[in-house]
Short mmCIF file of C-alpha atoms in Angstrom, two decimals:
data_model
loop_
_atom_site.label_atom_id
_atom_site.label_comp_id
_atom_site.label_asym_id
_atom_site.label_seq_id
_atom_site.Cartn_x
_atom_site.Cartn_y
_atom_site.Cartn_z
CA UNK A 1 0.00 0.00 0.00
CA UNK A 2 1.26 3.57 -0.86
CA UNK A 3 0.83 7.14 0.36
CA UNK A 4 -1.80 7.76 2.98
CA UNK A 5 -5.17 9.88 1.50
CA UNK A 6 -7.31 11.60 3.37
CA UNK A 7 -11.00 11.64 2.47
CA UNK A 8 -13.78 14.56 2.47
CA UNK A 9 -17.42 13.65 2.33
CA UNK A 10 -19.83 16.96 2.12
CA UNK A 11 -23.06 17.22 3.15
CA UNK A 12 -24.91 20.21 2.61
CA UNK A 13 -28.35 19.27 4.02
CA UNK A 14 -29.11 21.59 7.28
CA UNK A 15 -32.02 22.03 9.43
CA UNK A 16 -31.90 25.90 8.99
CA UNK A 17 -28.94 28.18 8.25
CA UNK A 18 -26.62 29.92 10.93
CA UNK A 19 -26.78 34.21 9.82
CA UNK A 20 -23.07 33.33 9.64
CA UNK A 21 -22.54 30.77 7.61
CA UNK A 22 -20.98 31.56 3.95
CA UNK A 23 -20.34 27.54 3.50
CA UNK A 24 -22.12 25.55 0.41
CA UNK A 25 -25.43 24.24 2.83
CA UNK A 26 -29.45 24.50 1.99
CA UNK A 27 -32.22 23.94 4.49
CA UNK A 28 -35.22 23.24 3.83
CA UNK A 29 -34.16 20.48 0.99
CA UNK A 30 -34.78 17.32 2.82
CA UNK A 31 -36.91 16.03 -0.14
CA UNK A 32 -33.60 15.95 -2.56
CA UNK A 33 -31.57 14.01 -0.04
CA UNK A 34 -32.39 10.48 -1.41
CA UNK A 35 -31.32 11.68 -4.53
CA UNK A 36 -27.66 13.33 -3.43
CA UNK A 37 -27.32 10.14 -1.60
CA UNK A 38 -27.33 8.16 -5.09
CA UNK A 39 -25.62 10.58 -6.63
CA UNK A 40 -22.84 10.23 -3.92
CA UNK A 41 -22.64 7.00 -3.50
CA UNK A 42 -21.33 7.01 -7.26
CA UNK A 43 -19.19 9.37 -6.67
CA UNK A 44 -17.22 7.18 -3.88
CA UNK A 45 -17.13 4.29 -6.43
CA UNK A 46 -15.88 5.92 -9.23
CA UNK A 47 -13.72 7.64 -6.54
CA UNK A 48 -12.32 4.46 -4.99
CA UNK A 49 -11.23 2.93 -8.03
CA UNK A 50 -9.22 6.16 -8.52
CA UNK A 51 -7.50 5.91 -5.50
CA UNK A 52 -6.63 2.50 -5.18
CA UNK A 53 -2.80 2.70 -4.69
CA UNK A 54 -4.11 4.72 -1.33
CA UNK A 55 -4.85 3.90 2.13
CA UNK A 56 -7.34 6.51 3.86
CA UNK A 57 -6.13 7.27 7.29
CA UNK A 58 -8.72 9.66 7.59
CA UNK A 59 -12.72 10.12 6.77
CA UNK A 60 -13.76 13.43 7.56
CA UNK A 61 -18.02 13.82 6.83
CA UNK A 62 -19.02 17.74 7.77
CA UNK A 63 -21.41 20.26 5.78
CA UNK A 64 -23.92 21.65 6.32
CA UNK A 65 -25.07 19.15 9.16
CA UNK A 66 -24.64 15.46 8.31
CA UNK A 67 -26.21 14.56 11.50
CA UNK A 68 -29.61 16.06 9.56
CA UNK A 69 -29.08 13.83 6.50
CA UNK A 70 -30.07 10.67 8.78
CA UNK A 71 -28.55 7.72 10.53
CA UNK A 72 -29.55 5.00 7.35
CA UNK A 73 -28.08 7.30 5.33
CA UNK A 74 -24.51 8.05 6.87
CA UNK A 75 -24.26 4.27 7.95
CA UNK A 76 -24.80 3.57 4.20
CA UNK A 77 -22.33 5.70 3.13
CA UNK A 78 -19.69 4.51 5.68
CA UNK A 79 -20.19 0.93 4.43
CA UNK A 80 -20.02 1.69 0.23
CA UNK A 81 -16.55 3.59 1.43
CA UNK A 82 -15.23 0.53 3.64
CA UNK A 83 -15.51 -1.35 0.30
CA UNK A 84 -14.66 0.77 -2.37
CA UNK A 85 -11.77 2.26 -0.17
CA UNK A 86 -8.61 0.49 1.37
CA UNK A 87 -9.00 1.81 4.83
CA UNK A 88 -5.83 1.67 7.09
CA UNK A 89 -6.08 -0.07 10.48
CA UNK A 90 -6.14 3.27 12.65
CA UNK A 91 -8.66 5.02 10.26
CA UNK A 92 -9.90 8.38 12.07
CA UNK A 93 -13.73 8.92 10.89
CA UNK A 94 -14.43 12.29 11.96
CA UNK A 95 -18.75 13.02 12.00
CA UNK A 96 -19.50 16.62 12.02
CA UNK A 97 -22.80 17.39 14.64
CA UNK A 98 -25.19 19.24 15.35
CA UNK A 99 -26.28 19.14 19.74
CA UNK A 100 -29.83 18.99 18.27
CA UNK A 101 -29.59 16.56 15.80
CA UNK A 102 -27.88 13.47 17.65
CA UNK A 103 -29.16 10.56 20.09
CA UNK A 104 -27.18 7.99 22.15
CA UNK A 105 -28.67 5.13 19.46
CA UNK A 106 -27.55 7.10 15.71
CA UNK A 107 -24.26 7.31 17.83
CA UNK A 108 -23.98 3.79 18.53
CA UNK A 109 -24.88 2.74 15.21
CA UNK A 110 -22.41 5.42 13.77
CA UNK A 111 -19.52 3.54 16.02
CA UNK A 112 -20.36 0.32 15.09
CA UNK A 113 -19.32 1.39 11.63
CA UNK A 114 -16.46 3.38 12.11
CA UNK A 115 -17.09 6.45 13.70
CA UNK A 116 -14.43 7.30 16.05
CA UNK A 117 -14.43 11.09 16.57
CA UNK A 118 -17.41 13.40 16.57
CA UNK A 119 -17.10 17.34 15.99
CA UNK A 120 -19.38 19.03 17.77
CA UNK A 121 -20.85 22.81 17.10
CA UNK A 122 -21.60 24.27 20.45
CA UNK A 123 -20.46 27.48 19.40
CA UNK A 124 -21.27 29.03 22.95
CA UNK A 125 -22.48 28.18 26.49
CA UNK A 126 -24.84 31.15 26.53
CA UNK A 127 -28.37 31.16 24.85
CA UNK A 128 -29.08 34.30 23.95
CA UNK A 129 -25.32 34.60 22.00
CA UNK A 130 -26.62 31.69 20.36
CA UNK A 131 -30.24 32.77 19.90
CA UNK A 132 -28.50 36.02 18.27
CA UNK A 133 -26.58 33.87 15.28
CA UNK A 134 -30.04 31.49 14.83
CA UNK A 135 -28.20 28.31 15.73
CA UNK A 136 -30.95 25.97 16.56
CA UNK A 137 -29.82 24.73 19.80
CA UNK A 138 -29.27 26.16 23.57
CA UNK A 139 -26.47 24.74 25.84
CA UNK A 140 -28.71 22.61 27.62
CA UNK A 141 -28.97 20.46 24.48
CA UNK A 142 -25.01 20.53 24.21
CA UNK A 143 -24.55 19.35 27.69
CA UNK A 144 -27.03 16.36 26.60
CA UNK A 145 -25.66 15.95 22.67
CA UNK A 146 -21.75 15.19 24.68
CA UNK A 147 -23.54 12.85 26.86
CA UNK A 148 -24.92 10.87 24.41
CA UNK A 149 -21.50 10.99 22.80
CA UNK A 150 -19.86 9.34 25.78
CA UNK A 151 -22.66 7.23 26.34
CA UNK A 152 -22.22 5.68 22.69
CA UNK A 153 -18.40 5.25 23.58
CA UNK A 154 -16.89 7.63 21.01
CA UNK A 155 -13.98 8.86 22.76
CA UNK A 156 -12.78 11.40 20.88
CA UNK A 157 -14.51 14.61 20.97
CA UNK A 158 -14.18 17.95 19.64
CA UNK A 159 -16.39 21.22 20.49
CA UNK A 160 -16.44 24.03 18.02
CA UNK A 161 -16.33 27.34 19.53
CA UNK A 162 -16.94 31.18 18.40
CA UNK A 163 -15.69 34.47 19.63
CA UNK A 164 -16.60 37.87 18.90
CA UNK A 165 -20.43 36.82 18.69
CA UNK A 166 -23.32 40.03 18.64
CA UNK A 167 -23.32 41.06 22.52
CA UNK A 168 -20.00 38.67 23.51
CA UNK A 169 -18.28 39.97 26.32
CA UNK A 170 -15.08 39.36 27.84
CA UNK A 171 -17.24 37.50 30.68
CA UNK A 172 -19.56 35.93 28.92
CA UNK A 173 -16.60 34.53 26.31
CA UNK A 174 -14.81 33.29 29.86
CA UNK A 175 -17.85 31.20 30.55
CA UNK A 176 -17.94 29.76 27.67
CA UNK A 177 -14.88 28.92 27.54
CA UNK A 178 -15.30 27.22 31.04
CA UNK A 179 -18.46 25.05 30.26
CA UNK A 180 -16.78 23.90 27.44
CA UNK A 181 -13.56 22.57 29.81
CA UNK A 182 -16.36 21.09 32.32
CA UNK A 183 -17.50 18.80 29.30
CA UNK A 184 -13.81 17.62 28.98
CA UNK A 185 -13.47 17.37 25.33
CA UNK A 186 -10.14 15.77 23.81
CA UNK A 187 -10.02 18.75 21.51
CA UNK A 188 -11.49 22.10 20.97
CA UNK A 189 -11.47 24.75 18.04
CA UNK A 190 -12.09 28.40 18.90
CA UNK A 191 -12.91 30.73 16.08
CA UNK A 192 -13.02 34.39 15.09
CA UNK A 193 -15.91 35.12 13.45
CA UNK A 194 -15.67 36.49 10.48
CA UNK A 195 -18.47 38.50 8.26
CA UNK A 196 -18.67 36.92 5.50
CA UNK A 197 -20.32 38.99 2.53
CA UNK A 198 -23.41 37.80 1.92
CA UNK A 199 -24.74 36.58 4.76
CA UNK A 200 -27.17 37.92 6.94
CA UNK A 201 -24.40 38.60 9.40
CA UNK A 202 -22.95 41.12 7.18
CA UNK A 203 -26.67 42.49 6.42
CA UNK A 204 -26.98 43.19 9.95
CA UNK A 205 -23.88 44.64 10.39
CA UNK A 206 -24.32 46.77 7.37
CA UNK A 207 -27.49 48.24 9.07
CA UNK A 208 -25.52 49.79 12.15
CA UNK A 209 -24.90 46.62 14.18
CA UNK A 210 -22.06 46.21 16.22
CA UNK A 211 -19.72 43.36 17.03
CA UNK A 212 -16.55 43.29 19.18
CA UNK A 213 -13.77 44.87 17.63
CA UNK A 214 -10.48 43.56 16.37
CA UNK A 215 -8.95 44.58 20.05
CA UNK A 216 -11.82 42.92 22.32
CA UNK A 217 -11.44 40.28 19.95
CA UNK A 218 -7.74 39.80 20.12
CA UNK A 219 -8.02 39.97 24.05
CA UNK A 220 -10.26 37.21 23.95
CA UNK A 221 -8.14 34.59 21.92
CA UNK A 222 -5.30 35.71 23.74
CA UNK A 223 -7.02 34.84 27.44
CA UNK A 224 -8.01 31.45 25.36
CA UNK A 225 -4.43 30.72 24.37
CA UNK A 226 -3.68 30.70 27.68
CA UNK A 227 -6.35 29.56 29.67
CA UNK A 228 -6.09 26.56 27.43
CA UNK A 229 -2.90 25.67 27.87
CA UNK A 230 -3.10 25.65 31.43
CA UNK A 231 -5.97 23.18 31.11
CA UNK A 232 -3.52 20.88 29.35
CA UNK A 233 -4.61 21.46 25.68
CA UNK A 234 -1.74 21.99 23.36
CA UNK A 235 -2.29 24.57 20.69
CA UNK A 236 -1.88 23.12 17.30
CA UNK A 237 -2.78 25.68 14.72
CA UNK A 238 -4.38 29.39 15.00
CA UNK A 239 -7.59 28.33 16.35
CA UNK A 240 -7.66 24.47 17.28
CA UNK A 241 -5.74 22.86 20.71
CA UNK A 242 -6.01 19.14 21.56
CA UNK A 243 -4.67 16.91 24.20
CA UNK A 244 -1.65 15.07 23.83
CA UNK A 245 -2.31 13.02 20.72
CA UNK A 246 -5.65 14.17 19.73
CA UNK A 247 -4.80 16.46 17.09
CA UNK A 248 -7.51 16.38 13.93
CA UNK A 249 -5.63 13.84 11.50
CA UNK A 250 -7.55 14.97 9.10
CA UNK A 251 -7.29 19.21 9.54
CA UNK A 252 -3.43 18.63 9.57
CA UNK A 253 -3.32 17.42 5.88
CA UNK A 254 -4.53 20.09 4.56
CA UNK A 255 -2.22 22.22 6.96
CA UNK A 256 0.37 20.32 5.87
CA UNK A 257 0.06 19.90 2.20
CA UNK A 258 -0.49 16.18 2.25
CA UNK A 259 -3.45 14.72 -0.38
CA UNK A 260 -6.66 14.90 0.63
CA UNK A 261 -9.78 13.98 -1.69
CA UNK A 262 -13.45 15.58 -1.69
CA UNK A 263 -16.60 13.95 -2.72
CA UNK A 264 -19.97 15.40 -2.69
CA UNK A 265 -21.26 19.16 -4.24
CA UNK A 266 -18.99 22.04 -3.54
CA UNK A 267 -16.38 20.05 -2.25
CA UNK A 268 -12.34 20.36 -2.82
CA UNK A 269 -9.34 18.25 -3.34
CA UNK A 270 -5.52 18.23 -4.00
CA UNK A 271 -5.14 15.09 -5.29
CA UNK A 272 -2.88 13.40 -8.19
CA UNK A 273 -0.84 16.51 -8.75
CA UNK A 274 -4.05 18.63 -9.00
CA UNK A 275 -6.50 21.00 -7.58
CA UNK A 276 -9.92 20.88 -8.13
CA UNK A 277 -13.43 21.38 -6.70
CA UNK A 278 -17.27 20.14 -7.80
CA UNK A 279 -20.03 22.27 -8.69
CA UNK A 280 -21.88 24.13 -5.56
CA UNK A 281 -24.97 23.23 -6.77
CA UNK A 282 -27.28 20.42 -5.73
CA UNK A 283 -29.00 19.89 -8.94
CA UNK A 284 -26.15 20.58 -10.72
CA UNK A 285 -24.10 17.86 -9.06
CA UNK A 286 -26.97 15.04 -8.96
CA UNK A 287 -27.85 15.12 -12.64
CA UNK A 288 -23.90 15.53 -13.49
CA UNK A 289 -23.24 12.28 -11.21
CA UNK A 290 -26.21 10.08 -12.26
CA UNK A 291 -26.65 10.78 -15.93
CA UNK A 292 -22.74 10.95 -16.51
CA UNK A 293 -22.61 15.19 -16.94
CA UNK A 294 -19.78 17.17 -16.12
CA UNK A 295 -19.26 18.30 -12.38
CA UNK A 296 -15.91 19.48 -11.72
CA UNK A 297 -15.95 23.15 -11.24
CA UNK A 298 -12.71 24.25 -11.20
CA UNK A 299 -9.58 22.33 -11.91
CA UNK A 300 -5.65 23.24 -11.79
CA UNK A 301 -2.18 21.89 -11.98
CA UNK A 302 -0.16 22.87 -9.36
CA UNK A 303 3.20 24.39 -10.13
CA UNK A 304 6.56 23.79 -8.05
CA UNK A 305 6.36 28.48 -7.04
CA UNK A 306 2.40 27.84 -6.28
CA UNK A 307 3.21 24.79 -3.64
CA UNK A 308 5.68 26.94 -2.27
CA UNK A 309 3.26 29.76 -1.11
CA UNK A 310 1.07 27.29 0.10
CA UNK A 311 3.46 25.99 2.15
CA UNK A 312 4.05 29.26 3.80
CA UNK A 313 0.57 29.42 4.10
CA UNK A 314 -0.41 26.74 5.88
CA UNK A 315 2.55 25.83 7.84
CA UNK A 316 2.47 28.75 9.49
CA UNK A 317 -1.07 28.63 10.89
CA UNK A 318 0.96 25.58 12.93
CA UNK A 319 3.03 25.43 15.39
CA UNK A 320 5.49 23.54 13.54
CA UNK A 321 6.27 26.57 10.90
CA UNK A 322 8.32 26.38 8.07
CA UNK A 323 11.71 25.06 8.02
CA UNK A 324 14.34 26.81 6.07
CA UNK A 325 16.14 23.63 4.51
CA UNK A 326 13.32 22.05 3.15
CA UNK A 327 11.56 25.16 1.47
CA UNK A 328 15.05 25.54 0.10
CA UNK A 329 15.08 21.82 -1.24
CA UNK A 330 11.44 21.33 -2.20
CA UNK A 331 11.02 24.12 -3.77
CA UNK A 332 14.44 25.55 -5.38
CA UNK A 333 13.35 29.36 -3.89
CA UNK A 334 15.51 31.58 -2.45
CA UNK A 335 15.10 31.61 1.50
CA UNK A 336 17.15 34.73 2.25
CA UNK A 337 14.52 37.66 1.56
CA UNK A 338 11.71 35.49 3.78
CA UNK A 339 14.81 34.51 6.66
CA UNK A 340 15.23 38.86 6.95
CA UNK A 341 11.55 39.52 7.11
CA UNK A 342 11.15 36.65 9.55
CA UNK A 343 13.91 38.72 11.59
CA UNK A 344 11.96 41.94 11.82
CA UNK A 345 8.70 40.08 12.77
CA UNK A 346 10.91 38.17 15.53
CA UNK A 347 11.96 42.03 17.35
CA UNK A 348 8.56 42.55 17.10
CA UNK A 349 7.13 39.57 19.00
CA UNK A 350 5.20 38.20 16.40
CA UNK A 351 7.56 35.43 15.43
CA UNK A 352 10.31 32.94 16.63
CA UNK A 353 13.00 31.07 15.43
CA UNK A 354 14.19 27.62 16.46
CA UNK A 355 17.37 26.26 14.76
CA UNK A 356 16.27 26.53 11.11
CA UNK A 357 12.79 26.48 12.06
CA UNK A 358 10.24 29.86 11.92
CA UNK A 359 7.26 29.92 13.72
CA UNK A 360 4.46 32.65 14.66
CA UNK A 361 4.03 33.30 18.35
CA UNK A 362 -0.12 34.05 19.46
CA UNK A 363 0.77 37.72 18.82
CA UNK A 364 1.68 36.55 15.49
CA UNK A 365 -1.04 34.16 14.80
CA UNK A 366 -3.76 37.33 15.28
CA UNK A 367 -1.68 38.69 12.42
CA UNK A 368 -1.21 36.04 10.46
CA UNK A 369 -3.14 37.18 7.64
CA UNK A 370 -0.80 40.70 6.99
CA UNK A 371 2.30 38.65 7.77
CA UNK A 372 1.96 36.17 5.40
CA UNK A 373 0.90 38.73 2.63
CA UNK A 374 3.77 40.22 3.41
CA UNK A 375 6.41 37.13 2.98
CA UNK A 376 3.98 35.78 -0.39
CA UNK A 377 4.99 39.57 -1.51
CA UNK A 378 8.93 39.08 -1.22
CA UNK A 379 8.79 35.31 -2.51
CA UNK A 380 6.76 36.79 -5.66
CA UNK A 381 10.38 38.46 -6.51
CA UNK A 382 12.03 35.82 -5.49
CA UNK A 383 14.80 34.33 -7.87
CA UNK A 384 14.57 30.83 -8.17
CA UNK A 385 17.63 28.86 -6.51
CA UNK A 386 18.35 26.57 -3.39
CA UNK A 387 19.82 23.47 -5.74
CA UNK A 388 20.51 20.33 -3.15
CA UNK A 389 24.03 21.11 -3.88
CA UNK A 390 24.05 24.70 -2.38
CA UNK A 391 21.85 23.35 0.41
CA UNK A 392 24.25 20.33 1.01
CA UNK A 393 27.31 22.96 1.13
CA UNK A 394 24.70 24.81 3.66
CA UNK A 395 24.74 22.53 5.32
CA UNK A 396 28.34 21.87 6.06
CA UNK A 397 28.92 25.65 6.98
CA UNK A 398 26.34 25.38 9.60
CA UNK A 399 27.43 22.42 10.86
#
């Protein structure tokens, strides 16, 4: 068996959409989801004989809410994968929920068929934060969704949380924060949120409401990177800590560049040397799948200078950076420009070095965005360069 693949499987079925929600999901479409299913289950065929050379070490099912698209339906989907798929021994199945959507029995069916970690959007401990976003939950029904969790003997869990919500304070963010701890997840992911255009977020906000600004907001991720590590989750990446081990396998690959497939409408992959995505619409993608139409959207080869910004990219929304030698060997750029840049962010406290290693610091990671605009900018004029010979004479000097 060869390289390790990890697997995307969207849903896009929800009970009602969040005001700030700019991902490909529909509500109020239950009556097309017998269809999707077909066409999706021929989708993971075709897929599967694609990827044969593969093992998946990872099956990651999110949306939209796939809790809403029914228990016969996920555990049907589960089973055409586990034969269409060469799974590897310590496959992580990852279920995206919703607190209002799940029951102790879906879960223990889910398990039974491979279902070993459940994300979980609680999004915040207070109802009238979450009244103010239209999720369709309270905390009460979280506190009772993470029973049922443990009750159906999943044992790894992960909690989805948001900061910065309409009328989020400073307190109320802290008690969030703390209900969350008291329900002991393995992992949590704390957000920013972000106004997407479009929504009806950024409606209201065009009409005169307010939101915490980028200062209340950095204060609060701040207090959460360290409140969190003093509760003995290790920070990861920007917004997501875990325990010791229980980092998302599946998050990671796309963080660090490793090939990931997507099945399903609007969903991406980087797969085969390639980029490419399927249509965002649900008719669109049914008819394409079942009566043999077209439905990739978009689709690109990826050049050695483009994998190079995405590994500045994504690396450094992790803890483990970039590392000077292999951007040099990987990707024949020039390291120097980046290595001064780095320098200034470093006096600045928004970056560290570690032997050849760069990394952000928290300060850094709430400016992530700027900073690495700033080093895609210098790598743009960037002469190619870095052949293994000059990196193996490197090398020697430094040594």
């Amino acid at each position: 068996m060869g390289e390790c693949l990890g697997l995307y499987v969207h849903i896009p079925f929800c009970r009602s959409k969040c005001d700030y929600c700019d991902f490909y999901s529909l509500a109020g479409k239950e009556d097309r989801m017998d269809d999707y299913q077909k066409a999706l289950l021929r989708h993971i065929v075709e897929s599967g004989a694609v990827a044969r050379s593969y093992a998946l070490n990872s099956i990651y099912i999110g949306g939209g809410t796939p809790t809403w698209y029914g228990e016969k339906r996920l555990v049907e989907l589960l089973r055409t994968i586990k034969r269409r798929f060469c799974l590897s021994k310590d496959v992580e199945i990852t279920l995206e929920a919703n607190p209002d959507s799940v029951d102790v029995k879906m879960l223990r069916h889910l398990r039974r068929v491979g279902v070993n970690r459940i994300s979980m959007g609680m999004q915040s401990g207070n109802d009238q934060e979450l009244c103010a976003i239209h999720r369709p939950h309270t905390y009460q029904q979280v506190v009772e969704a993470v029973a049922a969790v443990r009750q159906a003997k999943i044992q790894n869990l992960n909690l989805d949380l948001i900061y910065g919500l309409p009328g989020q304070t400073q307190e109320s963010w802290e008690e969030t924060v703390e209900k969350a701890l008291d329900l002991a997840p393995e992992h949590l992911s704390c957000y920013g949120l972000m106004v997407e255009e479009g929504t009806p977020l950024a409606q209201r906000v065009a009409r005169g409401e307010t939101l915490p600004d980028e200062d209340q907001q950095a204060a609060l991720y701040l207090w959460t990177v360290e409140r969190l590590a003093k509760a003995g989750y290790e920070q990861y990446e920007i917004s997501n800590f875990a325990k010791s081990g229980r980092q998302s396998r599946h998050n990671m690959k796309y963080w660090m560049g490793h090939p990931y497939m997507g099945l399903g409408a609007a969903a991406h992959s980087d797969f085969g040397g390639r980029r490419y995505s399927f249509v965002s619409d649900l008719d669109s993608y049914i008819q394409g799948m079942l009566q043999g139409g077209e439905v990739v959207d978009e689709s690109e080869e990826i050049t050695r200078r483009e994998r190079g910004s995405e590994y500045l990219m994504l690396r450094l929304r992790t803890v483990h950076g970039i590392d000077e030698w292999e951007y040099r060997r990987e990707y024949m750029m020039n390291f120097e420009p980046l290595a001064a840049k780095l320098a200034e962010f470093e006096q600045r406290g928004w970056a560290r070095r570690r032997g050849r290693r760069w990394q952000f610091t928290p300060e850094g990671f709430l400016l992530s965005n700027q900073l690495i605009g700033q080093l895609l900018e210098l790598q743009e004029n960037a002469t190619l360069g870095g052949t293994l010979e000059r990196i193996r004479r490197q090398k020697q000097e430094e040594t």
